[in-house]
Short mmCIF file of C-alpha atoms in Angstrom, two decimals:
data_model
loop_
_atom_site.label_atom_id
_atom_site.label_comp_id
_atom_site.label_asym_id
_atom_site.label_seq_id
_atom_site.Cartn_x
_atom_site.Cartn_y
_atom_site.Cartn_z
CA UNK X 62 16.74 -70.06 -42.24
CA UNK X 63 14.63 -73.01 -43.00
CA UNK X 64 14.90 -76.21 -41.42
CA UNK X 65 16.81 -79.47 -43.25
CA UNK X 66 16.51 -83.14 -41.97
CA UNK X 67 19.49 -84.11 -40.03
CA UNK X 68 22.79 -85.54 -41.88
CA UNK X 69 25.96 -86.64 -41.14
CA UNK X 70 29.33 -85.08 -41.94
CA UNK X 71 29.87 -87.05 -44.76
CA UNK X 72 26.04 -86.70 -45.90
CA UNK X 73 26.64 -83.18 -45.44
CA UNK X 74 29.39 -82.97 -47.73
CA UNK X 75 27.82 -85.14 -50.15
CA UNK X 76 24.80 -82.57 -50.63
CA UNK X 77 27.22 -79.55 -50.30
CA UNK X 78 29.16 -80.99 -53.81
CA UNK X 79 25.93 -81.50 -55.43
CA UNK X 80 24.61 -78.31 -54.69
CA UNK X 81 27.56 -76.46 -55.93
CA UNK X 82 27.19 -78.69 -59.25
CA UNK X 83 24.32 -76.91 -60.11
CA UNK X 84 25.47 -73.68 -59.22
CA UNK X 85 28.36 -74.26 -61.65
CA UNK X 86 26.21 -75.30 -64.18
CA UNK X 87 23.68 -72.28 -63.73
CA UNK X 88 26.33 -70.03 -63.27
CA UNK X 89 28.07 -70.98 -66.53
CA UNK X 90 24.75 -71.29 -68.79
CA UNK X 91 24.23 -67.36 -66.91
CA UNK X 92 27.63 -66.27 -68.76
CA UNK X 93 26.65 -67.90 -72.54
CA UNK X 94 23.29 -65.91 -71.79
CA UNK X 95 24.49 -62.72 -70.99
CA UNK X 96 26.75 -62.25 -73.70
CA UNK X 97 24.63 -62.86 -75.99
CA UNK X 98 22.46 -60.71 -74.51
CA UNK X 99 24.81 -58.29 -74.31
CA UNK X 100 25.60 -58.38 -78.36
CA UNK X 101 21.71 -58.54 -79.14
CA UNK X 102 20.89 -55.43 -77.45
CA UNK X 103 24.47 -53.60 -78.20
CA UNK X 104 25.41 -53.52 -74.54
CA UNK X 105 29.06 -53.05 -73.65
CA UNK X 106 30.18 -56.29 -72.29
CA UNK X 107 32.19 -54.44 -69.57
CA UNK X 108 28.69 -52.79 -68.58
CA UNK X 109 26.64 -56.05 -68.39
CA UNK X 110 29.46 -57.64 -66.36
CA UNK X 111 29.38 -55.03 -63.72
CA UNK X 112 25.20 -54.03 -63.49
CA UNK X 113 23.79 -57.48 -64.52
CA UNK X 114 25.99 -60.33 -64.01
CA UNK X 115 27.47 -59.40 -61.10
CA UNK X 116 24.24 -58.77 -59.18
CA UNK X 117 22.89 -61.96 -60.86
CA UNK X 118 25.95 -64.22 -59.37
CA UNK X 119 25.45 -62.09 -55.52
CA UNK X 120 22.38 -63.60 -55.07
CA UNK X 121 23.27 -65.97 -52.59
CA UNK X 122 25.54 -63.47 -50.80
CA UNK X 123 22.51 -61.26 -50.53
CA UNK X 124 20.69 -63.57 -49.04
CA UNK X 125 22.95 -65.44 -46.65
CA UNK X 126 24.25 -61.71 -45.64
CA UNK X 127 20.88 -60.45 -44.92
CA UNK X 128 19.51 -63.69 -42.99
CA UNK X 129 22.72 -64.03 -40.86
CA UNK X 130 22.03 -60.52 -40.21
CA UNK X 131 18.53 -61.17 -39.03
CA UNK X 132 19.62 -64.16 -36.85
CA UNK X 133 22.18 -61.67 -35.61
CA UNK X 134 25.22 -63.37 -36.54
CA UNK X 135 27.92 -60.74 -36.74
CA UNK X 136 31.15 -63.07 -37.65
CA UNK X 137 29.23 -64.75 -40.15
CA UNK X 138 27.90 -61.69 -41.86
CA UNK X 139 31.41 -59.85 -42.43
CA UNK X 140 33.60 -63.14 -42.52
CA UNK X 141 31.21 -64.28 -45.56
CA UNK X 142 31.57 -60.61 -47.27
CA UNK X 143 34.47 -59.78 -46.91
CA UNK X 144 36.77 -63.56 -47.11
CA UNK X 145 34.90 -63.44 -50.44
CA UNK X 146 36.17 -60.69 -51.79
CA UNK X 147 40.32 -62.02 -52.22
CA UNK X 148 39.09 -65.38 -53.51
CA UNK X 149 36.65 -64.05 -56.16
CA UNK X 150 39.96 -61.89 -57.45
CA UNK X 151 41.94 -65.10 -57.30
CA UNK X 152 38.94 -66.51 -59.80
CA UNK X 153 40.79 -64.03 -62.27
CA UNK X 154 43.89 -65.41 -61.83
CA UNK X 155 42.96 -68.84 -62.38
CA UNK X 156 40.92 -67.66 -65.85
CA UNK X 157 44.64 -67.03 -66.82
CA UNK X 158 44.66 -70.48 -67.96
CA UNK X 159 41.68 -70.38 -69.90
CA UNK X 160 42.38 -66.85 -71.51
CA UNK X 161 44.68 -66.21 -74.47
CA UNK X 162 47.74 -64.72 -72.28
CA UNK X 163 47.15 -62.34 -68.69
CA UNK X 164 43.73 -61.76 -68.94
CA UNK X 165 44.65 -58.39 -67.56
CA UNK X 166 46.20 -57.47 -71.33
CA UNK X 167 42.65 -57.49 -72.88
CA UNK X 168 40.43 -54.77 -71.64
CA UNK X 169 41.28 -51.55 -74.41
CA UNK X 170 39.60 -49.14 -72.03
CA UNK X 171 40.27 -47.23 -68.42
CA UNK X 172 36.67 -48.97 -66.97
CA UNK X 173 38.35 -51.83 -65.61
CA UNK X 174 41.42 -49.76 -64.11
CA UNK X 175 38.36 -47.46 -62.49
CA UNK X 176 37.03 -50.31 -61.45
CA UNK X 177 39.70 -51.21 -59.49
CA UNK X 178 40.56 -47.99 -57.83
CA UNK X 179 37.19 -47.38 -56.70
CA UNK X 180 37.06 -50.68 -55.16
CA UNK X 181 40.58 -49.96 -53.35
CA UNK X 182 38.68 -46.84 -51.85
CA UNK X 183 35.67 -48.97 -50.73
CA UNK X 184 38.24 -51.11 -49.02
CA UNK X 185 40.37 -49.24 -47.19
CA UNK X 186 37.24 -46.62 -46.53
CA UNK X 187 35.78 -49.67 -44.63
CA UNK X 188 38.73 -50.47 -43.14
CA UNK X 189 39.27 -47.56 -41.28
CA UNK X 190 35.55 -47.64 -40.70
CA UNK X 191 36.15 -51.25 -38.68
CA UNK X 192 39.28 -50.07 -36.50
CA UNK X 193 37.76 -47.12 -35.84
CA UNK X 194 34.50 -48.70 -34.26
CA UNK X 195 32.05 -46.75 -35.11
CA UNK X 196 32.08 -43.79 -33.90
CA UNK X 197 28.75 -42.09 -34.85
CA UNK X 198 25.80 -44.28 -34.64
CA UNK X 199 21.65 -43.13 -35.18
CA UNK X 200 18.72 -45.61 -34.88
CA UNK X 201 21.57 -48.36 -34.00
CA UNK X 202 23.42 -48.27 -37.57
CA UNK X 203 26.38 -46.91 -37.87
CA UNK X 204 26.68 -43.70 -39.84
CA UNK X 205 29.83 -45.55 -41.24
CA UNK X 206 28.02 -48.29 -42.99
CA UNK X 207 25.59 -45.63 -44.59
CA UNK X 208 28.77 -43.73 -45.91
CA UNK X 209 29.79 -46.92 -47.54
CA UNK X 210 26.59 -47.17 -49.15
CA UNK X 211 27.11 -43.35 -50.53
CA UNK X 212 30.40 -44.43 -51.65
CA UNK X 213 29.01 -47.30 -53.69
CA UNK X 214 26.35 -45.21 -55.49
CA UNK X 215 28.89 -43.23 -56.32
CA UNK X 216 31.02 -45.53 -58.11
CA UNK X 217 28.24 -46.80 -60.16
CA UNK X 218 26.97 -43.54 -61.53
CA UNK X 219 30.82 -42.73 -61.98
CA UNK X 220 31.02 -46.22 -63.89
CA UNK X 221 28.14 -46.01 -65.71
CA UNK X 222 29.15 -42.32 -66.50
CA UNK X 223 32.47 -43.33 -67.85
CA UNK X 224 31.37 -46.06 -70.00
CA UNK X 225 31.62 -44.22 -73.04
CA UNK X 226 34.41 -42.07 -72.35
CA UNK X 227 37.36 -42.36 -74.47
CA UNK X 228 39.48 -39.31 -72.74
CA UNK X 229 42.04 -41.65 -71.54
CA UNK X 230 43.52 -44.43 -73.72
CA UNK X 231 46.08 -46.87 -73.83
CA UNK X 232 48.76 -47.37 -76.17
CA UNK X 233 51.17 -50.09 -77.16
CA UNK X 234 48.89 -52.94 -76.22
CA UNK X 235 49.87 -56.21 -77.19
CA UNK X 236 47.64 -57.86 -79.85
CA UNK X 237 45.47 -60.99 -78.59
CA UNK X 238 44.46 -64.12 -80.69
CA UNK X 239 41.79 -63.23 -82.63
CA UNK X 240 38.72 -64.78 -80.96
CA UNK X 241 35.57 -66.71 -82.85
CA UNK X 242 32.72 -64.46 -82.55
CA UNK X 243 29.71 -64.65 -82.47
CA UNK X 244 30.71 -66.54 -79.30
CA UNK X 245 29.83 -70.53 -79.68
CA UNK X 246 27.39 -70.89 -77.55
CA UNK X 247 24.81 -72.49 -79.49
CA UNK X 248 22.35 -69.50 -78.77
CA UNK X 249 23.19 -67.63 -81.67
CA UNK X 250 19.40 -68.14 -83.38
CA UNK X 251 17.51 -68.93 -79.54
CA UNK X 252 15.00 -65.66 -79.56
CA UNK X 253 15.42 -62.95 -76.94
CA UNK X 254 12.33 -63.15 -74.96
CA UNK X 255 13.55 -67.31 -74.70
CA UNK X 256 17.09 -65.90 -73.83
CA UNK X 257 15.77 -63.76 -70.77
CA UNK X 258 13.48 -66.14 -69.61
CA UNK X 259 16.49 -68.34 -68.83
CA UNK X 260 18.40 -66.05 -67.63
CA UNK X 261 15.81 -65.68 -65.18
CA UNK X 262 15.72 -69.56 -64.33
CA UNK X 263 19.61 -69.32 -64.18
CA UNK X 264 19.09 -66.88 -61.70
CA UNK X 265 16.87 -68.84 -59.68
CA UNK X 266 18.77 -72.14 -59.46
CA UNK X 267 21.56 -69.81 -58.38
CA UNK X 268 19.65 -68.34 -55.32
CA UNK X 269 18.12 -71.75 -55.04
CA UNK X 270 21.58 -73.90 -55.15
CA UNK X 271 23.21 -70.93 -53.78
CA UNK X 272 21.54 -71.19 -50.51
CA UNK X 273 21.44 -74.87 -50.33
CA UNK X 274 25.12 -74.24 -50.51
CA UNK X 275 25.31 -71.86 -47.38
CA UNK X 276 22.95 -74.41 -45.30
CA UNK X 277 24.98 -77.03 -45.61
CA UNK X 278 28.83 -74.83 -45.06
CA UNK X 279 27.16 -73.60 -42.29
CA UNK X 280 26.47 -77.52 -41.16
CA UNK X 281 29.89 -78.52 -42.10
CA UNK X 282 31.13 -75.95 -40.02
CA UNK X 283 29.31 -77.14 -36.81
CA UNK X 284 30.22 -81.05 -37.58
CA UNK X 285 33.89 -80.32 -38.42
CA UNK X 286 34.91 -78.48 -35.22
CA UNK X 287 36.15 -75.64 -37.47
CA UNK X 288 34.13 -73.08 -36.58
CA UNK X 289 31.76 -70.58 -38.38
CA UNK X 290 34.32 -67.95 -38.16
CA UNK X 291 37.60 -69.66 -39.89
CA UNK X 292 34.65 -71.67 -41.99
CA UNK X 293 32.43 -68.22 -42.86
CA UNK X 294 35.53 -66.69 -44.35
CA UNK X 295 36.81 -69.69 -46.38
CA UNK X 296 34.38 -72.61 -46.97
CA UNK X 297 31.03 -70.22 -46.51
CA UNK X 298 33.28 -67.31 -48.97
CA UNK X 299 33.79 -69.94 -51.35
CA UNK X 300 30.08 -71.33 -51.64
CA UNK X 301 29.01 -67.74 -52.20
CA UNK X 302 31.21 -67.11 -54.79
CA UNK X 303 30.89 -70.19 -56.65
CA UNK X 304 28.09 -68.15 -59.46
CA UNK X 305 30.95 -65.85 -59.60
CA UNK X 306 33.59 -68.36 -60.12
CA UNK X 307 31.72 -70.42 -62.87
CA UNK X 308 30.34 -67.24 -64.78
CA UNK X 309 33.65 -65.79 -64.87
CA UNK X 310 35.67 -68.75 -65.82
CA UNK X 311 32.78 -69.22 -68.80
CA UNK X 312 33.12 -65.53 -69.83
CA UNK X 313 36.92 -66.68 -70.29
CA UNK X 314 36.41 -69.35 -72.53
CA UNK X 315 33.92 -67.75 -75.00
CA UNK X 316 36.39 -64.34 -74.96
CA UNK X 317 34.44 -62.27 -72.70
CA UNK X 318 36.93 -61.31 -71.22
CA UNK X 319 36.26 -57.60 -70.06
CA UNK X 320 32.39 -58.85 -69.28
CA UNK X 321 35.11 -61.80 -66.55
CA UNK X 322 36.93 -58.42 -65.35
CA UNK X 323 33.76 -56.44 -63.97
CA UNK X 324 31.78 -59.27 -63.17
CA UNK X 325 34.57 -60.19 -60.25
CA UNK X 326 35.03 -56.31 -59.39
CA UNK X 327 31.17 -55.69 -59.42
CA UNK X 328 30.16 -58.19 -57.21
CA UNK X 329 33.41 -57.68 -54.70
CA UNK X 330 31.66 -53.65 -54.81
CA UNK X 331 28.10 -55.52 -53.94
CA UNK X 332 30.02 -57.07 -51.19
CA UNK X 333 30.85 -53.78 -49.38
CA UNK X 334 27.69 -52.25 -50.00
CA UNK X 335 25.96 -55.22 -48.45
CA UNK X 336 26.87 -53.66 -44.87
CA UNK X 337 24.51 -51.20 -45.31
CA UNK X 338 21.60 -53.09 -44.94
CA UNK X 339 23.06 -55.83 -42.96
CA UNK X 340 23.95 -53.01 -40.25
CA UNK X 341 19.95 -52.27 -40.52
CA UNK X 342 18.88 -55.57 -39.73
CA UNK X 343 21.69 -56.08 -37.44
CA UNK X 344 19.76 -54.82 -33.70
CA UNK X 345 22.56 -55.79 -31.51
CA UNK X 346 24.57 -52.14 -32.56
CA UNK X 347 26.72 -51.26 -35.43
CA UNK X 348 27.86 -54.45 -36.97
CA UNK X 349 31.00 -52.92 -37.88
CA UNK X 350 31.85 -52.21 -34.56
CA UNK X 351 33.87 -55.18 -31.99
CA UNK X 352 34.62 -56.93 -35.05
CA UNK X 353 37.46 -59.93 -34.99
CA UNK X 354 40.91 -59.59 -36.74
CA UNK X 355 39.75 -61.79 -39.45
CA UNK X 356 37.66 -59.29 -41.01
CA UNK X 357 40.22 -56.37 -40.88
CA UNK X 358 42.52 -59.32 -42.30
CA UNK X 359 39.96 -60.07 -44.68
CA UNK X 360 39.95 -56.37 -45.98
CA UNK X 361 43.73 -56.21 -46.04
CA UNK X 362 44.19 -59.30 -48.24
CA UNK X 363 41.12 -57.52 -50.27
CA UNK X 364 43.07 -54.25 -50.75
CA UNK X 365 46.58 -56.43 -51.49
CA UNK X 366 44.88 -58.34 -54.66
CA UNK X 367 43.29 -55.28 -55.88
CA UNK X 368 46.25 -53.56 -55.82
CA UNK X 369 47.93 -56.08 -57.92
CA UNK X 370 45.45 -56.28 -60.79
CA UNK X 371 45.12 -51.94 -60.91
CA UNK X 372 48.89 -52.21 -61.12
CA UNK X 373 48.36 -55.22 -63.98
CA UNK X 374 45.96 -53.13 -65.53
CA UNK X 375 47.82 -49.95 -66.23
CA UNK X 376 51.32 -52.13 -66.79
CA UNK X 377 50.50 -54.08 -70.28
CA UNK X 378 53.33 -55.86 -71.01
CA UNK X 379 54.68 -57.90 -68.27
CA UNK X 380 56.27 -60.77 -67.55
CA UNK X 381 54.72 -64.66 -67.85
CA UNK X 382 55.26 -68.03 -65.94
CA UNK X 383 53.33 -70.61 -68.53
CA UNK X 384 49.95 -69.14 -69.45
CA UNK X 385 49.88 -67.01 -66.06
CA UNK X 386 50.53 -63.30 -66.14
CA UNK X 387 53.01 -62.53 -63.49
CA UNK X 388 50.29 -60.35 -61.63
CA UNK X 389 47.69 -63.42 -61.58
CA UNK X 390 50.84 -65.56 -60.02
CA UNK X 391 51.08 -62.32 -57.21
CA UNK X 392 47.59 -62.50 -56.45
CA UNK X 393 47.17 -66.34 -56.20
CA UNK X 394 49.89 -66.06 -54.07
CA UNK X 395 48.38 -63.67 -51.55
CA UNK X 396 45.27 -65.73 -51.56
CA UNK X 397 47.12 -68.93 -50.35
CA UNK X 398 48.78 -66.53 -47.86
CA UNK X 399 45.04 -64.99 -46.93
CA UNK X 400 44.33 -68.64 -46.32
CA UNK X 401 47.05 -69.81 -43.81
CA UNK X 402 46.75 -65.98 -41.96
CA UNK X 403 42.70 -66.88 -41.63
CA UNK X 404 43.86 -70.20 -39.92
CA UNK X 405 46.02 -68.70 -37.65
CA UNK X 406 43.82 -66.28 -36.11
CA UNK X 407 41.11 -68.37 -36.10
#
């Protein structure tokens, strides 16, 4: 990690908002981009959101993940990955109030409810991977870690796969708003090779910001007292996420809704498969193994959100509180809870 002059708290803080300003901004101008993109070339939006935006907006996480690993930071690593993964599902549950009613009503196909199951096996595979300790370890990585990565190659060729199945369908949905398409995003006549060339500087000021971000959580956490590990799985989670959080909530307002859904499950799948080659750079032994209750906590509250939005994926009709499905209210919910559990254990 590259050296930054010296700053105070508050100077800390000041550069930590500032970063994350343009991460928002990238992030959102990322989500205008790729669905246009998306209807250009004919791509299903579900599709883009899970291969291309999603690894887009895990740019930072890759990198924070695989320098921590380097510097041999174990805590950091998995507390990052893993705290990340309930608060990028809560990002769905806030697009509630952007989205024309439970944004969980829209998608009109089984990928998203795939989605989720898959990513409920990821979970609770590495969850029994982490109390178990790794049991079988070559070259220093654990064989666990590998099988994640199996896991996760899996699930894409099953995703990609199932894409344009239509064996299972479902019925009685309720009808949304009708939606202004094309989208208005003022790129309607911008020409494609223009459109991927800023995708590609979108991409960059999110690594760019996106680190920035992660220096400076990392500096907050030493000049608050906090801690890297409670710190790593809330304030460090968040600053990761933020591409995530700003795409998504974008892909909300222009009716991308289904492109929203598999960004935040794609990039909570990149998440796991990240230990993979974390574990690889990680010399000190398996880095799943001696791990603190946060991440096992971290997984749990992972798995509980999950959970909830399969379940408000296969229900359709369900009950509302203001513009917020009932399962976006259960999931915010759990994320609070995630938040005063992290504390406690800290």
């Amino acid at each position: 990690m590259m050296e930054i002059p010296a700053t105070s708290l508050i100077q800390s803080l000041a550069f930590f908002m500032l970063s994350a300003g343009c991460v928002w901004i990238a992030g959102a101008r990322l989500a205008y981009l790729a669905d246009t993109l998306a209807d250009r070339f004919k791509l299903a939006k579900s599709l883009v959101g899970l291969l291309l935006l999603s690894l887009a907006t895990s740019l930072p996480e890759v990198a924070t993940t695989l320098t921590a690993a380097i510097q041999q930071s174990r805590d950091l690593v998995l507390n990052n990955l893993f705290g990340g993964i309930a608060l990028q599902t809560a990002v769905l549950a806030m697009a509630d109030f952007w989205a024309r009613g439970p944004i969980t009503n829209y998608p009109r196909k089984a990928n998203h409810a795939l989605e989720a199951t898959l990513l409920v096996l990821l979970l609770a595979v590495t969850l029994v991977i982490v109390n178990l300790g790794e049991t079988l370890v070559v070259a220093g990585v654990g064989l666990g870690s590998a099988y994640i990565a199996v896991i996760y190659v899996g699930a894409i060729w099953l995703l990609r796969r199932y894409d344009d199945s239509s064996d299972w369908v479902p019925v009685d949905l309720p009808d949304p708003d009708s939606l202004a398409f094309p989208a208005p995003t003022g790129l309607a006549e911008t020409g494609n090779s223009s459109l991927i060339w800023q995708a590609v500087a979108s991409c960059v000021a999110i690594l760019t910001f996106g680190l920035l971000l992660v220096w400076f959580a990392d500096r907050i956490a030493d000049q608050s007292g906090l801690g890297t590990g409670f710190v790593g799985v809330t304030l460090l989670a968040a600053a990761t996420s933020l591409p995530e959080i700003s795409t998504s909530i974008a892909a909300v307002r222009i009716g991308a809704y289904t492109m929203a859904i598999s960004n935040i499950f794609g990039s909570n799948l990149i998440m796991l498969v990240l230990v993979f080659p974390a574990d690889i750079l990680f010399r000190s032994g398996p880095i799943l193994q001696n791990t603190s209750p946060m991440v096992s906590l971290a997984l749990g509250f992972g798995l509980i959100v999950t959970a909830i939005y399969l379940i408000g994926l296969i229900v359709r009709r369900k009950p509302r509180i203001g513009v917020f499905g009932l399962d976006s209210i259960f999931v915010l919910i759990t994320f609070l809870a995630s938040l005063a559990a992290y504390y406690y254990v800290r």
